[in-house]
Structure formats: C-alpha cells, structure tokens
Amino acid sequence: MTQSQLLENKVAIITGASSGIGETTAIAFAKAGASVVLGARRQEKGEAVAQRIRDNGGRAVFLKTDVTDATQAQALVDLAVSKFGGLDIAFNNAGTDGQSGHIVDIESEAYDTIFDTNVRGVWNALRAQIPALRKRGGGSIINTSSVLGTRGVAGMSTYVASKFAVEGLTKSVSLEVAKDNIRINAVAPGPIITPLLENATGGNTDGFNGIVPQGRPGTTDEVAPSVLFLASDQASYITGHSLTVGGGATAGFVTS
C-alpha cells in the first residue's frame, strides 16, 4: 500500500485544523486518501486550509468549531456523516497553552480556559465521535497530548496538568471501547515550531536548542506522519498508547 492509499475511503475529523500540527496533518490525511472535516475557531484560516486541500484534488469541508461546546463538537461529527457518509478517524488536536507563571499568580479564569479547551474539548469530542465510529464498526481516535503530559515543569503547572489529563482520558477511554474495534491513542509532541510556540516565545525558539537532546525544536512535518500512522490500519494493534515525537525530550537529561 502506498502512502497515498493509507486512508483511502476513510472519513476523518481534525480539530485545531487552521494552523500548525492540525493544518499539516489535515493536508497529510487528504493526500493519504481521506475525506477530511476540519474544525477550528478561526474561520478564515480554516476555510483557507480546506480550499488548499480541494485545490490539490482532495475532499475537504470546514466548520467553525469551539470544542469547549459539546453541541459544536457534535455538529462536526454530524457534518462528517451528512457530507461523507460516516466517520472513521478523529484527530482531537485543538488546544491552548494559556497563562504561565507561579501557581499562586495564575488566575482561576486562566485555569478554566486551559482545562476547558485541552480537557473538556477532548472529552466533548470523544463523546460525540465514539457513537459514530461504532456505527462504522470501529475506527481510530488520536488526541494531542505533549511531552509535558509525563513530566512536571515549573511555571506551567496548569498546562502540564491538562496534558496529564489528556493522557489519562486516552488510556481510560481506550479500555472502554477496545472491544468495539475503536482505537484511541495520543501523540505527544515536544517543542514544535507552530504559531502557538512562536507566540509563547516571541518568535525566538533558540532556547529549545539546549533543552532538546536533538538540539532543535521540531516541525509540524515531523509530527503529522506519526498521527497518520496511528490513524491508519498499520497501527491496528495499537491502542491506549502515547507516541512521543519530541527529539528525545522524555529520554533523560543531556549532560554534555
């Protein structure tokens, strides 16, 4: 099977699809043969991604979506069913980093924003997607976690806690639906050059060069193939797993 056939005749949802990892993965899914349903808050950018896919011969539609709203998460699934006949794959990628700093200085509203998007958003999506996947006889869901979903970082406690929660949701719900032939995994990126990272660093990502064992931040093109693999039937016996794409960031410490 060629790369362009990995997701042939599949229907996939991608959230957070207007930029970064979501955009690159949506394009990769379409190139692999999937019909893609894109969701994001930024309508103009999301529509542009869908149009780019169509201009290159792919099948794509966009729906402005805020995953913190369960009704909107359900509407994205309903669009996949009405437009393309069902749902086989979901990449729950929408997320935010929110306010950082010492825990005593973090506003409760910032906590709510991070958890509503990163945790409730995935929870809403799973609840909407699983019934549709059952109707197709199974499928694959991939949630975006982080290398910070496995380790603590001072000054980022709320974000880190939200990604630990995504890891827990992924593992727990994967057990609940395994016998339905539904696989649920996570992809856990390290520092990846995206608009989110560039905004957080003021555009200077060189600080990661000494932190990441491979000596540099990654690119979205280095994450999308891992998501594509987990989405495809090549990963048919993998579920409840978190695949790290972080340049060795979780392996240990570089001392020289």
Tab-separated table of C-alpha atoms in Angstrom:
chain	number	residue	atom	x	y	z
A	1	MET	CA	0.000	0.000	0.000
A	2	THR	CA	1.373	3.405	-0.987
A	3	GLN	CA	1.319	6.498	1.214
A	4	SER	CA	-1.481	7.939	-0.927
A	5	GLN	CA	-3.673	4.920	-0.113
A	6	LEU	CA	-3.175	4.686	3.669
A	7	LEU	CA	-6.512	6.348	4.413
A	8	GLU	CA	-8.320	5.574	1.179
A	9	ASN	CA	-12.127	5.691	1.559
A	10	LYS	CA	-11.800	6.919	5.158
A	11	VAL	CA	-13.519	9.955	6.655
A	12	ALA	CA	-11.532	11.959	9.197
A	13	ILE	CA	-12.191	14.859	11.551
A	14	ILE	CA	-9.336	17.165	12.540
A	15	THR	CA	-9.805	19.866	15.183
A	16	GLY	CA	-7.419	22.750	15.614
A	17	ALA	CA	-7.037	22.441	11.850
A	18	SER	CA	-6.482	26.079	10.916
A	19	SER	CA	-2.727	26.114	11.607
A	20	GLY	CA	0.247	24.220	12.995
A	21	ILE	CA	0.078	20.481	13.571
A	22	GLY	CA	-3.629	20.364	12.732
A	23	GLU	CA	-3.201	22.041	9.356
A	24	THR	CA	-0.233	19.901	8.345
A	25	THR	CA	-1.977	16.706	9.448
A	26	ALA	CA	-5.191	17.612	7.626
A	27	ILE	CA	-3.215	18.011	4.409
A	28	ALA	CA	-1.393	14.715	5.054
A	29	PHE	CA	-4.680	12.886	5.683
A	30	ALA	CA	-6.134	14.234	2.436
A	31	LYS	CA	-3.025	13.218	0.489
A	32	ALA	CA	-3.406	9.736	2.005
A	33	GLY	CA	-6.891	9.465	0.517
A	34	ALA	CA	-9.175	10.574	3.356
A	35	SER	CA	-12.127	12.909	3.109
A	36	VAL	CA	-11.432	15.470	5.816
A	37	VAL	CA	-13.725	17.553	8.000
A	38	LEU	CA	-11.839	20.443	9.545
A	39	GLY	CA	-12.809	22.249	12.722
A	40	ALA	CA	-11.259	25.357	14.269
A	41	ARG	CA	-12.238	28.646	15.851
A	42	ARG	CA	-10.634	30.795	13.151
A	43	GLN	CA	-12.995	30.563	10.217
A	44	GLU	CA	-10.996	32.420	7.574
A	45	LYS	CA	-7.841	30.388	8.159
A	46	GLY	CA	-9.765	27.127	8.420
A	47	GLU	CA	-11.609	27.777	5.169
A	48	ALA	CA	-8.266	28.528	3.511
A	49	VAL	CA	-6.850	25.152	4.583
A	50	ALA	CA	-9.917	23.343	3.248
A	51	GLN	CA	-9.687	25.252	-0.041
A	52	ARG	CA	-5.993	24.406	-0.368
A	53	ILE	CA	-6.837	20.718	0.003
A	54	ARG	CA	-9.604	20.948	-2.599
A	55	ASP	CA	-7.327	22.844	-4.992
A	56	ASN	CA	-4.940	19.892	-4.828
A	57	GLY	CA	-7.653	17.366	-5.638
A	58	GLY	CA	-8.638	16.415	-2.098
A	59	ARG	CA	-12.005	16.320	-0.379
A	60	ALA	CA	-12.404	18.778	2.490
A	61	VAL	CA	-15.005	20.843	4.300
A	62	PHE	CA	-14.618	23.266	7.184
A	63	LEU	CA	-16.910	24.109	10.093
A	64	LYS	CA	-16.145	26.823	12.620
A	65	THR	CA	-15.922	24.865	15.856
A	66	ASP	CA	-15.287	25.598	19.511
A	67	VAL	CA	-14.678	22.190	21.080
A	68	THR	CA	-15.460	23.510	24.553
A	69	ASP	CA	-19.102	23.494	23.406
A	70	ALA	CA	-20.456	19.930	23.231
A	71	THR	CA	-23.083	20.987	20.695
A	72	GLN	CA	-20.388	22.222	18.315
A	73	ALA	CA	-18.310	19.068	18.795
A	74	GLN	CA	-21.392	17.049	17.845
A	75	ALA	CA	-22.073	19.288	14.836
A	76	LEU	CA	-18.631	18.462	13.443
A	77	VAL	CA	-19.424	14.742	13.635
A	78	ASP	CA	-22.845	15.326	12.093
A	79	LEU	CA	-21.193	17.155	9.190
A	80	ALA	CA	-18.845	14.225	8.563
A	81	VAL	CA	-21.811	11.866	8.441
A	82	SER	CA	-24.012	14.062	6.252
A	83	LYS	CA	-21.264	15.112	3.830
A	84	PHE	CA	-19.185	11.948	3.535
A	85	GLY	CA	-21.391	9.169	4.934
A	86	GLY	CA	-19.779	8.427	8.283
A	87	LEU	CA	-16.708	8.774	10.460
A	88	ASP	CA	-13.618	6.553	10.669
A	89	ILE	CA	-10.889	8.728	12.182
A	90	ALA	CA	-10.679	11.705	14.535
A	91	PHE	CA	-7.649	13.791	15.431
A	92	ASN	CA	-8.515	15.835	18.517
A	93	ASN	CA	-5.835	18.453	18.230
A	94	ALA	CA	-7.419	21.715	19.406
A	95	GLY	CA	-5.525	23.110	22.370
A	96	THR	CA	-4.097	26.132	24.116
A	97	ASP	CA	-1.154	26.869	26.403
A	98	GLY	CA	-2.790	29.736	28.299
A	99	GLN	CA	-1.240	31.717	31.134
A	100	SER	CA	2.049	30.566	32.620
A	101	GLY	CA	3.682	31.500	35.912
A	102	HIS	CA	3.810	30.512	39.568
A	103	ILE	CA	0.635	28.753	40.676
A	104	VAL	CA	-0.228	31.460	43.211
A	105	ASP	CA	-0.193	34.035	40.398
A	106	ILE	CA	-2.417	32.139	37.953
A	107	GLU	CA	-5.952	33.481	37.692
A	108	SER	CA	-8.759	30.956	38.050
A	109	GLU	CA	-10.104	32.140	34.701
A	110	ALA	CA	-6.827	31.090	33.061
A	111	TYR	CA	-7.150	27.648	34.638
A	112	ASP	CA	-10.693	27.365	33.288
A	113	THR	CA	-9.615	28.391	29.787
A	114	ILE	CA	-6.827	25.812	29.617
A	115	PHE	CA	-8.875	22.946	31.030
A	116	ASP	CA	-11.986	23.808	29.020
A	117	THR	CA	-10.039	23.596	25.755
A	118	ASN	CA	-7.432	20.928	26.458
A	119	VAL	CA	-9.515	18.538	28.571
A	120	ARG	CA	-13.215	19.286	28.195
A	121	GLY	CA	-12.638	19.762	24.465
A	122	VAL	CA	-11.252	16.239	24.126
A	123	TRP	CA	-13.963	14.865	26.424
A	124	ASN	CA	-16.696	16.517	24.335
A	125	ALA	CA	-15.133	15.233	21.137
A	126	LEU	CA	-14.819	11.650	22.363
A	127	ARG	CA	-18.453	11.573	23.462
A	128	ALA	CA	-19.574	12.792	20.036
A	129	GLN	CA	-17.205	10.644	17.974
A	130	ILE	CA	-17.479	7.225	19.610
A	131	PRO	CA	-21.133	6.536	18.643
A	132	ALA	CA	-20.351	7.433	15.019
A	133	LEU	CA	-17.311	5.139	14.992
A	134	ARG	CA	-19.387	2.299	16.437
A	135	LYS	CA	-21.777	2.631	13.510
A	136	ARG	CA	-18.822	2.097	11.143
A	137	GLY	CA	-17.650	-0.978	13.022
A	138	GLY	CA	-14.688	0.753	14.606
A	139	GLY	CA	-12.082	3.384	13.884
A	140	SER	CA	-9.203	5.389	15.258
A	141	ILE	CA	-9.011	8.447	17.512
A	142	ILE	CA	-5.803	10.353	18.199
A	143	ASN	CA	-5.618	13.003	20.920
A	144	THR	CA	-2.888	15.622	21.048
A	145	SER	CA	-1.022	15.402	24.334
A	146	SER	CA	2.502	16.708	24.959
A	147	VAL	CA	5.861	15.604	26.288
A	148	LEU	CA	4.736	17.712	29.261
A	149	GLY	CA	1.979	15.184	29.842
A	150	THR	CA	4.571	12.965	31.505
A	151	ARG	CA	6.752	15.378	33.482
A	152	GLY	CA	6.446	18.471	35.628
A	153	VAL	CA	7.622	21.924	34.578
A	154	ALA	CA	7.840	24.876	36.952
A	155	GLY	CA	5.730	27.788	35.815
A	156	MET	CA	3.481	25.664	33.590
A	157	SER	CA	1.543	23.683	36.182
A	158	THR	CA	-1.911	24.268	34.694
A	159	TYR	CA	-0.919	23.377	31.145
A	160	VAL	CA	1.036	20.346	32.347
A	161	ALA	CA	-1.912	19.153	34.438
A	162	SER	CA	-4.216	19.476	31.425
A	163	LYS	CA	-1.949	17.284	29.320
A	164	PHE	CA	-1.639	14.701	32.103
A	165	ALA	CA	-5.445	14.643	31.956
A	166	VAL	CA	-5.390	14.035	28.199
A	167	GLU	CA	-3.049	11.099	28.771
A	168	GLY	CA	-5.448	9.704	31.376
A	169	LEU	CA	-8.509	10.168	29.169
A	170	THR	CA	-6.737	8.485	26.277
A	171	LYS	CA	-5.761	5.419	28.271
A	172	SER	CA	-9.019	5.063	30.210
A	173	VAL	CA	-11.411	5.528	27.306
A	174	SER	CA	-9.304	3.266	25.090
A	175	LEU	CA	-10.112	0.456	27.531
A	176	GLU	CA	-13.820	1.252	27.405
A	177	VAL	CA	-14.054	0.963	23.611
A	178	ALA	CA	-11.368	-1.577	22.712
A	179	LYS	CA	-13.922	-4.340	22.110
A	180	ASP	CA	-15.811	-2.002	19.771
A	181	ASN	CA	-12.754	-2.077	17.479
A	182	ILE	CA	-12.119	1.573	18.303
A	183	ARG	CA	-8.502	2.501	18.959
A	184	ILE	CA	-7.651	5.594	20.988
A	185	ASN	CA	-4.078	6.817	21.157
A	186	ALA	CA	-2.248	10.069	21.779
A	187	VAL	CA	0.569	11.845	20.039
A	188	ALA	CA	2.833	13.737	22.443
A	189	PRO	CA	4.875	16.393	20.653
A	190	GLY	CA	7.849	18.147	22.136
A	191	PRO	CA	8.606	21.757	21.211
A	192	ILE	CA	7.314	22.103	17.644
A	193	ILE	CA	7.573	25.280	15.595
A	194	THR	CA	3.952	26.398	15.344
A	195	PRO	CA	2.181	29.752	15.707
A	196	LEU	CA	1.367	28.735	19.297
A	197	LEU	CA	5.040	28.188	20.155
A	198	GLU	CA	6.182	31.299	18.335
A	199	ASN	CA	3.618	33.411	20.182
A	200	ALA	CA	4.739	31.950	23.506
A	201	THR	CA	8.419	32.638	22.789
A	202	GLY	CA	8.090	35.934	20.975
A	203	GLY	CA	9.337	34.221	17.832
A	204	ASN	CA	12.650	33.125	19.374
A	205	THR	CA	12.733	29.322	19.638
A	206	ASP	CA	16.526	29.057	20.000
A	207	GLY	CA	16.126	28.474	23.732
A	208	PHE	CA	14.978	24.938	22.992
A	209	ASN	CA	18.263	24.044	21.290
A	210	GLY	CA	19.968	23.338	24.609
A	211	ILE	CA	16.977	21.568	26.148
A	212	VAL	CA	16.031	19.068	23.457
A	213	PRO	CA	18.594	16.248	23.084
A	214	GLN	CA	18.471	16.538	19.284
A	215	GLY	CA	19.411	20.188	19.678
A	216	ARG	CA	16.460	21.857	17.965
A	217	PRO	CA	12.686	22.205	18.014
A	218	GLY	CA	10.748	20.013	15.627
A	219	THR	CA	8.481	20.862	12.720
A	220	THR	CA	4.864	20.017	12.038
A	221	ASP	CA	6.023	17.863	9.120
A	222	GLU	CA	7.773	15.661	11.694
A	223	VAL	CA	4.592	15.173	13.735
A	224	ALA	CA	1.990	14.559	11.023
A	225	PRO	CA	3.438	11.190	9.863
A	226	SER	CA	3.075	9.791	13.391
A	227	VAL	CA	-0.572	10.860	13.515
A	228	LEU	CA	-1.109	9.374	10.057
A	229	PHE	CA	0.399	6.077	11.208
A	230	LEU	CA	-1.809	5.899	14.306
A	231	ALA	CA	-4.860	6.736	12.191
A	232	SER	CA	-4.132	4.031	9.632
A	233	ASP	CA	-4.716	0.292	9.704
A	234	GLN	CA	-0.943	-0.144	10.012
A	235	ALA	CA	-1.491	0.621	13.719
A	236	SER	CA	-4.381	-1.833	14.031
A	237	TYR	CA	-2.991	-3.466	17.213
A	238	ILE	CA	-2.004	-0.232	18.955
A	239	THR	CA	-4.389	1.379	21.425
A	240	GLY	CA	-4.065	3.203	24.734
A	241	HIS	CA	-0.592	4.350	23.706
A	242	SER	CA	1.038	7.781	23.742
A	243	LEU	CA	3.565	8.227	20.939
A	244	THR	CA	6.222	10.809	21.774
A	245	VAL	CA	7.567	12.979	18.963
A	246	GLY	CA	9.952	15.133	20.926
A	247	GLY	CA	13.543	14.827	19.807
A	248	GLY	CA	14.422	12.742	22.864
A	249	ALA	CA	12.863	15.186	25.337
A	250	THR	CA	11.469	12.410	27.541
A	251	ALA	CA	14.517	10.129	27.382
A	252	GLY	CA	16.507	11.862	30.105
A	253	PHE	CA	18.963	14.701	30.619
A	254	VAL	CA	21.809	15.753	28.327
A	255	THR	CA	24.889	16.375	30.475
A	256	SER	CA	27.482	17.187	27.847
